[in-house]
Each structure stands twice: as structure tokens, then as C-alpha cells.
Amino acid sequence: MTVDQVAADIEQLTRKLMTDDPQRPIAADDTFVELGLDSLKLVDLLGAAEVHFDIEVPDEEVGNFVRVRDLTDFVLAAK
């Protein structure tokens, strides 16, 4: 998978959980808080990413996902 493919998939997964403005553009440096995801929605996003990309996010890593880029980088490293 390329960076662009992973980023597009993460954007799609993120957009499904956005309630404030689901049409808002999503950039790699956006934080999940800026996108309207609270801690519970972030956990939902990580779960969806685990299923979608067939990876496992260790519990101790959850706090490291602040920006969209953080999740993209993690997925690429896990693949």
C-alpha cells in the first residue's frame, strides 16, 4: 500500500465518525480533536483501522495518535 492509499482510507474511516462537519477537508496534520473526534470516537476509529488494515494497535500506543499523520505512519509501519 502506498502512503496515498493509506491516507485516503484513513480519511474515509475518520469521516464516518465526524459529526461536526463531515464535509470538512482533512489534512495529514489535522488533529483528531480538530476533526471533532473525542477519545471514544478515536478508539472507534482505531478499531475500524485494525479491521480495515488487518493490524493490531497495542493499548499503550493509543495515546500516540494525535494527528491523522500519526495513524497513517503507524499503519504503514505495521504493514
Coordinates of C-alpha atoms in Angstrom, one line a residue:
M1 CA 0.0 0.0 0.0
T2 CA 1.2 3.5 -0.8
V3 CA 1.0 6.5 1.6
D4 CA -1.7 8.0 -0.5
Q5 CA -3.8 4.8 -0.4
V6 CA -3.5 4.5 3.4
A7 CA -4.2 8.2 3.9
A8 CA -7.3 8.0 1.7
D9 CA -8.6 5.0 3.6
I10 CA -7.9 6.7 7.0
E11 CA -9.7 9.8 5.8
Q12 CA -12.7 7.7 4.8
L13 CA -12.8 6.0 8.2
T14 CA -12.4 9.3 10.0
R15 CA -15.1 11.0 8.0
K16 CA -17.6 8.3 9.1
L17 CA -17.1 9.3 12.7
M18 CA -17.1 13.1 12.2
T19 CA -20.3 14.7 13.5
D20 CA -19.4 18.4 13.5
D21 CA -18.7 18.9 9.8
P22 CA -18.3 15.7 7.8
Q23 CA -17.6 17.6 4.6
R24 CA -14.6 19.4 6.1
P25 CA -11.3 18.8 4.3
I26 CA -9.0 16.5 6.2
A27 CA -5.2 17.2 6.2
A28 CA -2.4 14.9 7.5
D29 CA -1.5 17.5 10.2
D30 CA -5.1 17.9 11.5
T31 CA -5.6 16.6 15.0
F32 CA -8.5 14.2 15.6
V33 CA -9.8 16.7 18.2
E34 CA -9.9 19.4 15.4
L35 CA -11.9 16.9 13.4
G36 CA -14.5 16.5 16.2
L37 CA -13.4 13.1 17.4
D38 CA -13.4 12.7 21.2
S39 CA -11.5 9.9 22.9
L40 CA -14.3 7.4 22.5
K41 CA -14.6 8.1 18.7
L42 CA -10.8 7.8 18.5
V43 CA -11.0 4.4 20.0
D44 CA -13.7 3.5 17.5
L45 CA -11.5 4.8 14.7
L46 CA -8.6 2.7 15.8
G47 CA -10.8 -0.3 16.0
A48 CA -12.0 0.3 12.4
A49 CA -8.5 0.8 11.3
E50 CA -7.5 -2.5 12.9
V51 CA -10.2 -4.3 11.0
H52 CA -9.7 -2.4 7.7
F53 CA -5.9 -2.8 7.5
D54 CA -5.7 -6.1 9.4
I55 CA -3.3 -4.7 12.0
E56 CA -3.3 -4.5 15.8
V57 CA -2.9 -1.3 17.7
P58 CA -1.4 -2.0 21.2
D59 CA -3.3 -0.4 24.0
E60 CA -0.2 1.5 25.1
E61 CA 0.0 3.2 21.6
V62 CA -3.5 4.7 21.7
G63 CA -2.3 8.0 23.3
N64 CA 0.2 8.5 20.5
F65 CA -2.4 9.1 17.9
V66 CA -3.0 12.8 17.9
R67 CA -2.8 13.7 14.2
V68 CA -4.1 12.0 11.1
R69 CA -0.4 11.6 10.1
D70 CA 0.3 9.6 13.3
L71 CA -2.2 6.9 12.3
T72 CA -1.1 6.9 8.7
D73 CA 2.5 6.4 9.7
F74 CA 1.6 3.6 12.2
V75 CA -0.4 1.7 9.6
L76 CA 2.4 2.0 7.0
A77 CA 4.9 0.7 9.6
A78 CA 2.6 -2.1 10.6
K79 CA 2.2 -3.3 7.0

